[in-house]
Coordinates of C-alpha atoms and ligand atoms in Angstrom, one line a residue:
M116 CA -12.2 -16.6 26.6
Q117 CA -14.1 -19.0 24.4
F118 CA -14.9 -16.3 21.8
F119 CA -11.5 -14.6 21.6
K120 CA -10.2 -16.4 18.5
G121 CA -13.4 -15.8 16.7
S122 CA -13.3 -12.1 17.6
M123 CA -9.8 -11.8 16.4
L124 CA -10.7 -13.5 13.1
E125 CA -13.6 -11.1 12.6
L126 CA -11.3 -8.1 13.5
I127 CA -8.8 -9.3 10.8
I128 CA -11.4 -9.8 8.2
Q129 CA -13.1 -6.5 8.8
T130 CA -9.8 -4.6 8.9
S131 CA -8.6 -6.2 5.6
T132 CA -11.9 -5.6 3.7
N133 CA -13.7 -2.6 5.2
L134 CA -11.9 0.8 5.1
P135 CA -12.7 2.8 8.3
P136 CA -15.2 5.6 8.0
D137 CA -12.8 8.4 8.7
V138 CA -10.5 7.2 5.9
R139 CA -13.6 6.8 3.6
Q140 CA -14.6 10.3 4.4
A141 CA -11.1 11.7 3.6
M142 CA -11.0 9.7 0.3
G143 CA -14.5 10.9 -0.5
E144 CA -13.2 14.5 -0.1
A145 CA -10.3 13.7 -2.4
L146 CA -12.7 12.4 -5.0
K147 CA -14.6 15.6 -4.9
T148 CA -11.5 17.7 -5.1
E149 CA -9.7 16.2 -8.1
R150 CA -11.3 16.8 -11.5
P151 CA -12.6 13.5 -12.9
H152 CA -10.7 13.4 -16.2
T153 CA -7.3 14.1 -14.7
Q154 CA -5.0 11.2 -14.1
A155 CA -5.4 11.7 -10.3
G156 CA -9.2 11.8 -10.8
Q157 CA -9.3 8.6 -12.8
A158 CA -7.1 6.8 -10.3
L159 CA -9.4 8.0 -7.5
A160 CA -12.4 6.6 -9.4
I161 CA -10.7 3.2 -9.5
I162 CA -9.7 3.4 -5.8
G163 CA -13.3 4.3 -4.9
Q164 CA -14.7 1.5 -6.9
N165 CA -12.2 -0.9 -5.4
V166 CA -13.1 0.1 -1.8
D167 CA -16.8 -0.5 -2.6
M168 CA -16.1 -3.9 -4.2
A169 CA -13.9 -5.0 -1.2
Y170 CA -16.6 -4.2 1.2
E171 CA -19.4 -5.8 -0.8
D172 CA -17.5 -9.0 -1.5
E173 CA -15.5 -9.1 1.7
G174 CA -12.3 -9.2 -0.3
A175 CA -8.9 -7.7 0.6
I176 CA -8.9 -4.0 -0.2
C177 CA -5.2 -4.3 -1.2
Q178 CA -3.4 -7.5 -2.1
D179 CA -0.6 -6.4 0.3
T180 CA -2.3 -7.0 3.6
G181 CA 0.9 -5.9 5.3
M182 CA 2.5 -6.8 8.6
P183 CA -0.5 -7.5 11.0
T184 CA 0.2 -5.3 14.0
F185 CA -1.9 -5.8 17.1
E186 CA -1.9 -3.2 20.0
I187 CA -3.6 -4.7 23.0
K188 CA -4.7 -3.4 26.4
T189 CA -5.7 -5.9 29.0
P190 CA -6.9 -5.7 32.6
V191 CA -4.7 -7.3 35.3
G192 CA -5.0 -11.1 35.4
V193 CA -5.6 -11.8 31.7
N194 CA -3.6 -14.7 30.2
Q195 CA -1.6 -12.9 27.5
M196 CA 0.2 -16.0 26.4
E197 CA -3.1 -17.7 25.6
M198 CA -4.3 -14.6 23.7
K199 CA -1.1 -14.6 21.6
K200 CA -1.6 -18.2 20.7
Q201 CA -5.2 -17.6 19.6
I202 CA -4.3 -14.5 17.7
Q203 CA -1.7 -16.6 15.7
E204 CA -4.4 -19.2 15.0
A205 CA -6.8 -16.5 13.8
V206 CA -4.1 -15.0 11.6
A207 CA -3.4 -18.4 10.0
E208 CA -7.1 -19.0 9.4
A209 CA -7.6 -15.6 7.8
T210 CA -4.7 -16.3 5.5
Q211 CA -6.1 -19.7 4.6
R212 CA -9.4 -18.0 3.8
G213 CA -7.7 -15.5 1.5
K214 CA -8.4 -12.4 3.7
L215 CA -4.6 -12.0 4.3
R216 CA -1.9 -12.7 1.8
P217 CA 0.9 -15.0 2.9
N218 CA 3.4 -12.3 3.8
S219 CA 5.8 -13.8 6.3
V220 CA 9.2 -14.5 4.6
D221 CA 12.2 -16.0 6.2
S222 CA 14.8 -13.3 5.9
I223 CA 17.7 -15.8 5.5
S224 CA 16.2 -18.5 3.2
G225 CA 13.6 -16.3 1.5
K226 CA 11.0 -19.0 2.1
N227 CA 7.4 -17.8 2.7
S228 CA 5.9 -19.5 5.7
G229 CA 2.5 -19.6 3.9
N230 CA 0.4 -18.7 6.9
N231 CA 1.7 -15.3 8.0
L232 CA 3.4 -16.9 11.1
G233 CA 7.0 -16.9 11.8
P234 CA 9.6 -15.2 14.0
G235 CA 8.4 -11.6 14.5
T236 CA 5.1 -12.0 12.7
P237 CA 2.5 -11.1 13.5
V238 CA 3.5 -8.1 15.7
I239 CA 1.7 -8.2 19.0
H240 CA 2.2 -5.6 21.8
F241 CA 0.5 -5.9 25.2
E242 CA 0.0 -3.2 27.8
Q243 CA -2.0 -3.4 31.0
W244 CA -4.6 -0.9 32.0
E245 CA -7.2 -0.3 34.7
E246 CA -10.3 -0.7 32.6
P247 CA -12.3 -4.0 33.0
D248 CA -12.4 -4.8 29.2
I249 CA -9.8 -5.9 26.7
E250 CA -9.1 -3.5 23.8
V251 CA -7.5 -4.8 20.6
R252 CA -6.5 -2.5 17.8
L253 CA -5.1 -3.8 14.5
I254 CA -3.3 -2.1 11.6
L255 CA -2.5 -3.7 8.3
K256 CA 0.2 -1.6 6.7
G257 CA 1.7 -2.8 3.5
G258 CA 5.3 -2.9 2.3
G259 CA 5.0 -0.1 -0.3
C260 CA 4.1 2.5 2.3
E261 CA 6.3 0.9 5.0
N262 CA 9.3 1.5 2.7
M263 CA 8.4 5.2 2.6
N264 CA 8.8 5.6 6.4
I265 CA 11.7 8.0 7.1
Q266 CA 13.6 9.2 10.1
Y267 CA 15.5 12.5 10.3
S268 CA 18.2 13.4 12.7
V269 CA 18.1 17.1 12.9
P270 CA 19.9 19.4 12.2
C271 CA 20.1 18.1 8.7
T272 CA 20.0 19.4 5.1
L273 CA 17.0 18.5 3.0
E274 CA 16.7 18.5 -0.8
H275 CA 14.7 21.6 -1.9
L276 CA 14.2 22.8 1.7
G277 CA 17.7 23.6 3.0
R278 CA 18.7 23.3 6.6
A279 CA 16.3 21.9 9.2
D280 CA 17.2 23.0 12.7
R281 CA 16.3 21.6 16.1
D282 CA 13.0 23.5 16.4
L283 CA 9.4 23.3 15.2
E284 CA 10.3 25.0 11.9
G285 CA 12.9 22.3 11.3
V286 CA 10.4 19.6 12.2
K287 CA 8.0 21.1 9.7
K288 CA 10.6 21.0 6.9
C289 CA 11.2 17.3 7.7
L290 CA 7.5 16.5 7.5
L291 CA 7.0 18.3 4.2
H292 CA 10.0 16.5 2.9
A293 CA 8.6 13.1 4.1
V294 CA 5.5 13.6 2.0
W295 CA 7.4 14.8 -1.0
Q296 CA 10.0 12.0 -1.0
A297 CA 7.2 9.4 -0.9
Q298 CA 5.9 10.7 -4.3
G299 CA 3.5 7.9 -5.6
Q300 CA 5.6 5.0 -4.2
G301 CA 3.6 4.8 -0.9
C302 CA 0.3 4.9 -2.8
A303 CA -0.6 8.6 -2.2
P304 CA -2.7 10.2 -0.9
G305 CA -1.2 9.0 2.4
A306 CA -1.3 9.8 6.1
I307 CA 1.7 10.3 8.4
G308 CA 2.1 9.3 12.0
V309 CA 5.0 11.3 13.5
C310 CA 7.1 11.2 16.6
I311 CA 9.2 14.3 17.5
G312 CA 12.0 13.1 19.8
S313 CA 12.5 9.8 21.6
D314 CA 15.2 7.4 20.3
R315 CA 15.5 5.7 16.9
A316 CA 13.6 2.5 17.7
A317 CA 10.9 3.9 20.1
G318 CA 10.5 7.0 17.8
Y319 CA 9.4 4.8 14.9
H320 CA 7.0 2.8 17.2
L321 CA 5.4 5.9 18.6
A322 CA 5.1 7.3 15.1
K323 CA 3.2 4.2 14.0
L324 CA 1.0 4.4 17.1
Q325 CA -0.2 7.8 15.9
L326 CA -1.8 6.0 13.0
F327 CA -4.3 4.6 15.4
R328 CA -5.8 8.0 15.9
A329 CA -8.9 8.9 13.9
L330 CA -8.1 11.2 11.0
D331 CA -10.7 13.7 12.1
D332 CA -9.6 14.0 15.7
V333 CA -7.9 17.0 17.2
N334 CA -4.6 16.8 19.0
P335 CA -5.2 17.7 22.7
D336 CA -1.9 19.6 22.7
P337 CA -2.6 23.0 21.0
T338 CA 1.0 23.3 19.7
L339 CA 0.8 19.9 18.0
A340 CA -2.7 20.5 16.8
K341 CA -1.6 23.7 15.0
L342 CA 1.4 21.9 13.5
E343 CA -0.8 19.1 12.2
Q344 CA -3.1 21.5 10.5
E345 CA -0.2 23.5 9.0
I346 CA 1.3 20.3 7.6
M347 CA -2.0 19.3 6.1
D348 CA -2.4 22.7 4.4
E349 CA 1.1 23.0 3.1
A350 CA 1.7 19.4 2.1
N351 CA -1.4 19.5 -0.1
K352 CA 0.1 22.5 -1.9
I353 CA 3.1 20.5 -3.1
G354 CA 1.1 18.7 -5.8
V355 CA 2.2 15.1 -5.6
G356 CA -1.4 13.9 -6.0
T357 CA -2.9 10.4 -6.1
M358 CA -0.3 7.8 -7.0
G359 CA 2.2 10.6 -7.7
F360 CA 0.4 11.6 -10.9
G361 CA 0.2 15.2 -9.7
G362 CA -2.9 16.7 -8.1
K363 CA -4.3 18.6 -5.2
V364 CA -4.6 15.9 -2.6
S365 CA -1.3 14.4 -1.4
L366 CA -2.0 13.9 2.3
I367 CA -5.2 12.8 4.1
G368 CA -3.9 12.9 7.7
C369 CA -1.1 14.1 9.9
K370 CA -0.9 12.9 13.5
I371 CA 2.0 14.0 15.8
I372 CA 3.2 13.1 19.2
A373 CA 6.2 14.6 21.0
A374 CA 8.4 12.4 23.3
N375 CA 11.3 13.4 25.4
R376 CA 14.8 12.8 23.9
L377 CA 18.4 12.6 24.9
P378 CA 20.1 16.0 24.9
A379 CA 22.4 14.8 22.1
S380 CA 19.7 13.4 19.8
F381 CA 16.8 15.0 18.0
F382 CA 14.9 12.5 15.8
V383 CA 11.8 13.1 13.7
S384 CA 10.3 9.7 12.9
V385 CA 7.6 9.4 10.2
A386 CA 5.4 6.4 9.6
Y387 CA 3.8 6.8 6.2
D388 CA 0.6 4.9 5.5
C389 CA -1.1 4.7 2.1
W390 CA -4.7 5.5 1.1
A391 CA -5.5 1.9 1.9
F392 CA -5.3 2.8 5.5
R393 CA -6.6 -0.3 7.2
R394 CA -7.0 -0.1 10.9
L395 CA -9.9 -1.1 13.2
G396 CA -10.3 -2.1 16.8
V397 CA -12.6 -3.9 19.2
S398 CA -13.5 -3.8 22.8
L399 CA -13.9 -7.3 24.3
D400 CA -15.5 -8.8 27.3
A401 CA -12.5 -9.9 29.4
D402 CA -14.1 -13.2 30.5
S403 CA -15.5 -14.5 27.2
G404 CA -13.5 -12.6 24.6
A405 CA -16.7 -11.7 22.8
I406 CA -16.9 -8.3 21.0
K407 CA -18.8 -5.7 23.0
Q408 CA -18.1 -2.8 20.7
W409 CA -16.2 -1.9 17.5
L410 CA -13.8 1.0 17.6
Y411 CA -13.8 3.5 14.7
L412 CA -17.1 2.1 13.3
D413 CA -20.4 3.6 14.1
P414 CA -23.1 0.9 14.2
K415 CA -25.8 3.5 13.6
R416 CA -24.1 4.7 10.4
P417 CA -24.4 2.4 7.4
V418 CA -21.3 2.0 5.3
E419 CA -21.6 4.5 2.4
R420 CA -20.4 3.7 -1.1
L421 CA -17.4 5.8 -2.2
V422 CA -18.5 6.1 -5.8
A423 CA -22.1 6.6 -6.8
G424 CA -21.9 5.0 -10.3
A425 CA -19.7 2.5 -11.9
G426 CA -16.5 4.3 -10.9
F427 CA -13.9 4.2 -13.6
Q428 CA -15.6 5.1 -16.9
V429 CA -14.1 4.2 -20.3
S430 CA -14.0 7.5 -22.2
G431 CA -13.4 6.0 -25.7
R432 CA -10.0 7.7 -25.9
E433 CA -8.2 4.7 -24.4
I434 CA -5.8 2.7 -26.6
R435 CA -6.4 -1.0 -26.8
L436 CA -3.4 -3.2 -26.4
E437 CA -3.5 -6.9 -27.3
T438 CA -0.7 -9.0 -26.1
P439 CA 1.9 -10.0 -27.3
L440 CA 2.9 -6.4 -28.1
S441 CA 4.9 -5.4 -31.2
E442 CA 7.7 -2.9 -31.0
E443 CA 5.8 -0.6 -33.5
K444 CA 2.7 -0.5 -31.2
V445 CA 4.8 0.2 -28.1
R446 CA 6.9 2.9 -29.8
A447 CA 3.7 4.7 -30.7
L448 CA 2.7 5.1 -27.0
K449 CA 3.3 8.4 -25.2
V450 CA 3.4 9.4 -21.6
G451 CA -0.2 10.1 -20.5
D452 CA -1.9 7.6 -22.8
V453 CA -4.5 5.4 -21.1
V454 CA -4.4 1.8 -22.3
L455 CA -6.8 -1.1 -22.0
I456 CA -4.9 -4.4 -21.9
N457 CA -6.4 -7.6 -23.3
G458 CA -4.7 -11.0 -23.6
P459 CA -2.1 -13.0 -21.6
M460 CA -0.1 -11.1 -19.0
V461 CA 2.5 -12.5 -16.7
T462 CA 3.4 -11.4 -13.1
G463 CA 6.9 -11.1 -11.8
R464 CA 8.2 -9.3 -8.7
D465 CA 11.3 -9.4 -6.5
A466 CA 12.1 -13.1 -6.4
A467 CA 11.1 -13.6 -10.1
H468 CA 13.5 -10.8 -11.1
T469 CA 16.3 -12.5 -9.2
Y470 CA 15.5 -15.7 -10.9
L471 CA 15.3 -14.2 -14.4
M472 CA 18.8 -12.7 -13.9
R473 CA 20.2 -16.2 -13.5
H474 CA 18.0 -18.5 -15.5
E475 CA 16.0 -18.8 -18.6
A476 CA 12.4 -17.7 -18.4
P477 CA 9.9 -20.4 -17.4
C478 CA 7.5 -19.1 -20.1
D479 CA 7.7 -17.1 -23.3
L480 CA 8.1 -13.4 -22.5
R481 CA 8.6 -12.1 -26.0
G482 CA 6.2 -9.1 -26.4
A483 CA 4.9 -9.7 -22.9
I484 CA 3.7 -7.3 -20.3
L485 CA 5.5 -8.1 -17.0
Y486 CA 3.2 -7.2 -14.2
H487 CA 4.8 -6.3 -10.8
C488 CA 2.2 -8.0 -8.7
G489 CA 2.0 -10.5 -5.9
P490 CA -1.6 -11.6 -6.0
V491 CA -3.8 -13.3 -3.4
M492 CA -4.8 -16.6 -5.0
M493 CA -7.3 -19.3 -3.8
K494 CA -7.0 -22.9 -4.9
E495 CA -10.4 -24.5 -5.5
G496 CA -11.5 -28.0 -6.3
T497 CA -9.7 -31.3 -5.8
P498 CA -7.1 -33.0 -8.1
P499 CA -7.3 -33.4 -11.0
N500 CA -9.9 -30.6 -11.2
V501 CA -8.0 -27.9 -9.3
R502 CA -8.4 -24.3 -10.4
W503 CA -7.1 -21.0 -9.2
R504 CA -9.2 -18.0 -8.3
T505 CA -7.7 -14.5 -8.2
N506 CA -8.8 -12.9 -5.0
A507 CA -6.7 -9.7 -5.1
A508 CA -4.2 -8.5 -7.7
G509 CA -3.1 -4.9 -7.6
P510 CA 0.4 -3.6 -8.5
T511 CA 3.4 -3.6 -6.2
T512 CA 6.1 -0.9 -6.0
S513 CA 8.3 -1.1 -9.1
I514 CA 11.4 0.7 -8.0
R515 CA 12.7 -2.3 -6.2
E516 CA 13.3 -3.9 -9.6
E517 CA 15.3 -1.0 -10.8
P518 CA 18.7 -2.7 -10.7
Y519 CA 17.4 -5.6 -12.9
E520 CA 14.7 -4.3 -15.2
A521 CA 16.6 -3.0 -18.1
E522 CA 18.6 -6.3 -18.3
V523 CA 15.4 -8.4 -18.0
I524 CA 13.7 -6.4 -20.8
K525 CA 16.7 -6.8 -23.0
R526 CA 17.2 -10.5 -22.4
F527 CA 13.6 -11.7 -22.8
G528 CA 12.1 -9.2 -25.3
I529 CA 9.6 -7.8 -22.8
R530 CA 7.6 -4.9 -24.3
A531 CA 6.0 -3.4 -21.1
V532 CA 6.5 -3.5 -17.4
M533 CA 3.7 -2.5 -15.2
G534 CA 3.5 -1.7 -11.5
K535 CA 3.2 1.4 -9.4
G536 CA 5.3 4.3 -8.4
G537 CA 7.4 4.4 -11.5
M538 CA 11.1 3.4 -12.1
G539 CA 14.4 5.2 -12.4
K540 CA 16.9 6.3 -15.0
K541 CA 18.4 2.9 -15.8
T542 CA 15.0 1.5 -16.7
L543 CA 14.1 4.6 -18.6
A544 CA 17.2 4.2 -20.8
G545 CA 16.4 0.5 -21.2
L546 CA 12.8 1.3 -22.4
K547 CA 14.3 3.7 -25.0
E548 CA 17.0 1.3 -26.2
H549 CA 14.8 -1.8 -26.5
G550 CA 11.4 -0.4 -27.4
A551 CA 9.3 -0.8 -24.2
V552 CA 7.1 1.2 -21.9
Y553 CA 6.3 1.5 -18.2
L554 CA 2.6 1.2 -17.4
H555 CA 1.2 2.5 -14.2
A556 CA -1.7 0.7 -12.5
V557 CA -3.4 2.1 -9.4
G558 CA -1.7 0.9 -6.3
G559 CA -4.0 -0.9 -3.8
A560 CA -6.8 -1.4 -6.3
A561 CA -6.6 -5.2 -5.8
Q562 CA -10.3 -6.0 -6.1
F563 CA -10.8 -3.8 -9.2
Y564 CA -7.9 -5.5 -11.0
A565 CA -8.7 -9.0 -9.9
R566 CA -11.9 -8.6 -11.9
C567 CA -9.8 -7.6 -14.9
L568 CA -7.9 -10.9 -14.7
P569 CA -10.7 -13.4 -15.1
K570 CA -8.6 -16.4 -16.0
V571 CA -5.4 -18.1 -14.9
H572 CA -3.6 -19.7 -17.9
S573 CA -0.7 -21.2 -15.9
V574 CA 1.6 -20.6 -13.0
H575 CA 5.4 -21.0 -12.9
L576 CA 7.9 -21.3 -10.0
L577 CA 5.1 -21.8 -7.5
E578 CA 7.0 -24.4 -5.5
E579 CA 10.2 -22.4 -5.5
L580 CA 8.9 -18.9 -4.8
G581 CA 5.5 -19.3 -3.1
V582 CA 2.2 -17.7 -4.2
P583 CA 2.9 -14.0 -4.2
E584 CA 6.3 -14.3 -5.9
A585 CA 5.4 -17.0 -8.5
M586 CA 5.0 -16.1 -12.1
W587 CA 1.3 -16.2 -12.9
V588 CA 0.1 -16.0 -16.5
F589 CA -3.3 -14.3 -16.4
E590 CA -5.8 -13.5 -19.1
A591 CA -6.3 -9.7 -19.0
K592 CA -9.6 -8.2 -20.0
D593 CA -9.9 -4.4 -20.4
F594 CA -7.3 -3.9 -17.8
P595 CA -6.7 -0.1 -17.5
A596 CA -3.3 1.5 -17.0
I597 CA -1.5 4.7 -17.8
V598 CA 1.7 5.1 -19.7
T599 CA 4.0 7.0 -17.3
M600 CA 7.4 6.2 -18.9
D601 CA 7.6 5.8 -22.7
S602 CA 10.2 4.6 -25.2
H603 CA 11.2 8.2 -26.1
G604 CA 12.9 9.0 -22.8
N605 CA 9.9 10.7 -21.2
S606 CA 8.9 10.0 -17.6
L607 CA 5.9 11.4 -15.8
H608 CA 7.6 10.6 -12.5
E609 CA 10.6 12.7 -13.3
D610 CA 8.3 15.6 -14.4
V611 CA 6.2 15.4 -11.2
A612 CA 9.3 15.1 -9.0
A613 CA 10.7 18.2 -10.6
T614 CA 7.5 20.3 -10.4
T615 CA 6.7 19.2 -6.8
G616 CA 10.3 19.9 -5.9
A617 CA 9.9 23.4 -7.2
E618 CA 6.7 23.8 -5.1
L619 CA 8.5 22.5 -2.1
E620 CA 11.2 25.1 -2.6
K621 CA 8.6 27.8 -2.6
V622 CA 7.1 26.5 0.7
G623 CA 10.7 26.3 2.1
A624 CA 11.5 29.9 1.0
T625 CA 8.7 31.2 3.2
R626 CA 10.3 29.7 6.3
Ligands
SF4_872 S1 -2.2 0.5 -1.2 FE1 -0.1 0.5 -2.1 S2 1.3 1.0 -0.4 FE2 -0.7 0.5 0.5 S3 -0.5 -1.7 1.0 FE3 -1.4 -1.6 -1.1 S4 0.3 -1.6 -2.5 FE4 1.1 -1.2 -0.5

């Protein structure tokens, strides 16, 4: 197995940087479906450009490279313990090369292991089969979409849809609800893997395994094939759209399995994956571990660009924001405005918010834009000439900071917070009271935004919090974002949740 570790490293790098062709195809269709000057159309243009940049420069498509999950089939007699060790080495090397973000955090101490290794990470499942080769499939599913997974225990009552019974109509209601409840927080348009039945734990696992099916395959079970198609058709009528901005494309895939259940239980388990749907696989020679064939990729078909031109085009209607921001400038902004940010901008996500609730800020935040982002950073050079390069820097899900944000804005004089998926009522009230806005960047567009952050001014709390959670002060250059919550009490997220809820009710009323 002298080539096994190298094969795993190549699989990780390709999975992180090269979106599979079936997902490209689905995103290409989405690009054609949405009108270019809508918010969904603009977001898709950035996504398309980001996917192209990631492939061309072999950079991570999204900065959240997720929980690496390997599903492996081996012939009898293969040494699985040795394979596991080599996979761990490959994961650590991919992290060191900046292809994976250090994502493995001790759940008790909060310390990041720095190399994606630790109890429970990466996830590796083995199964034996009667084929002569080894098959390894890998999925990189990030935290934003993982948090949108949902499990229903039917019968249950669903918002906008009423009662879901223990039958296929009830299952259908659950799946439409799953797409609706994710809104933009899972970086829509997404795909769902579904398990009808099983128990709570195995149901989630089987649902996630469905995400290994190609988006364009057809379920061999005609009942499930019909259900998958119906969900695709109906979920795309609800209007969640890209990033939850509203639009025609909310779902790019629905893959369902049914498993036997206990008579007393009826679970519907849903694994939600984002547009940055990164999964690939390889077939390996069982003696050498060398790659014999790529799964999902067609070697005869060259990788096609998603956007023909430059992708996101500045229209001239954008509002230029120079940091630090004044209250007057911020109060003039309205929901729907597209802004181009220039000047210093500071990151802060979960651990930084916890820190700011208890300490003084490590840098001046007056008039600042606080960017919810955990970047992938590479250290270059040797002391004293060390510099940081930004490898990937898209937004993370903002709602996690909802309990703290209004207080942080008030205490430190922050004028804008930026992330993805929007925030709740408490933050909206804080924006109004203190004169601030919420800016929405396009989730997953890590390569695109890394290029809008050409310089690192400084980094704070690096030792204490680790790379993704540290507070990085970047220089922003023409960084585009959309105002989705303003200082006048308006929220695009509340509006879209209401209109899509009404659409969901219409769909539910036909049942
Ligand atoms: S695209 Fe969005 S949901 Fe997906 S991994 Fe990236 S940040 Fe998370």
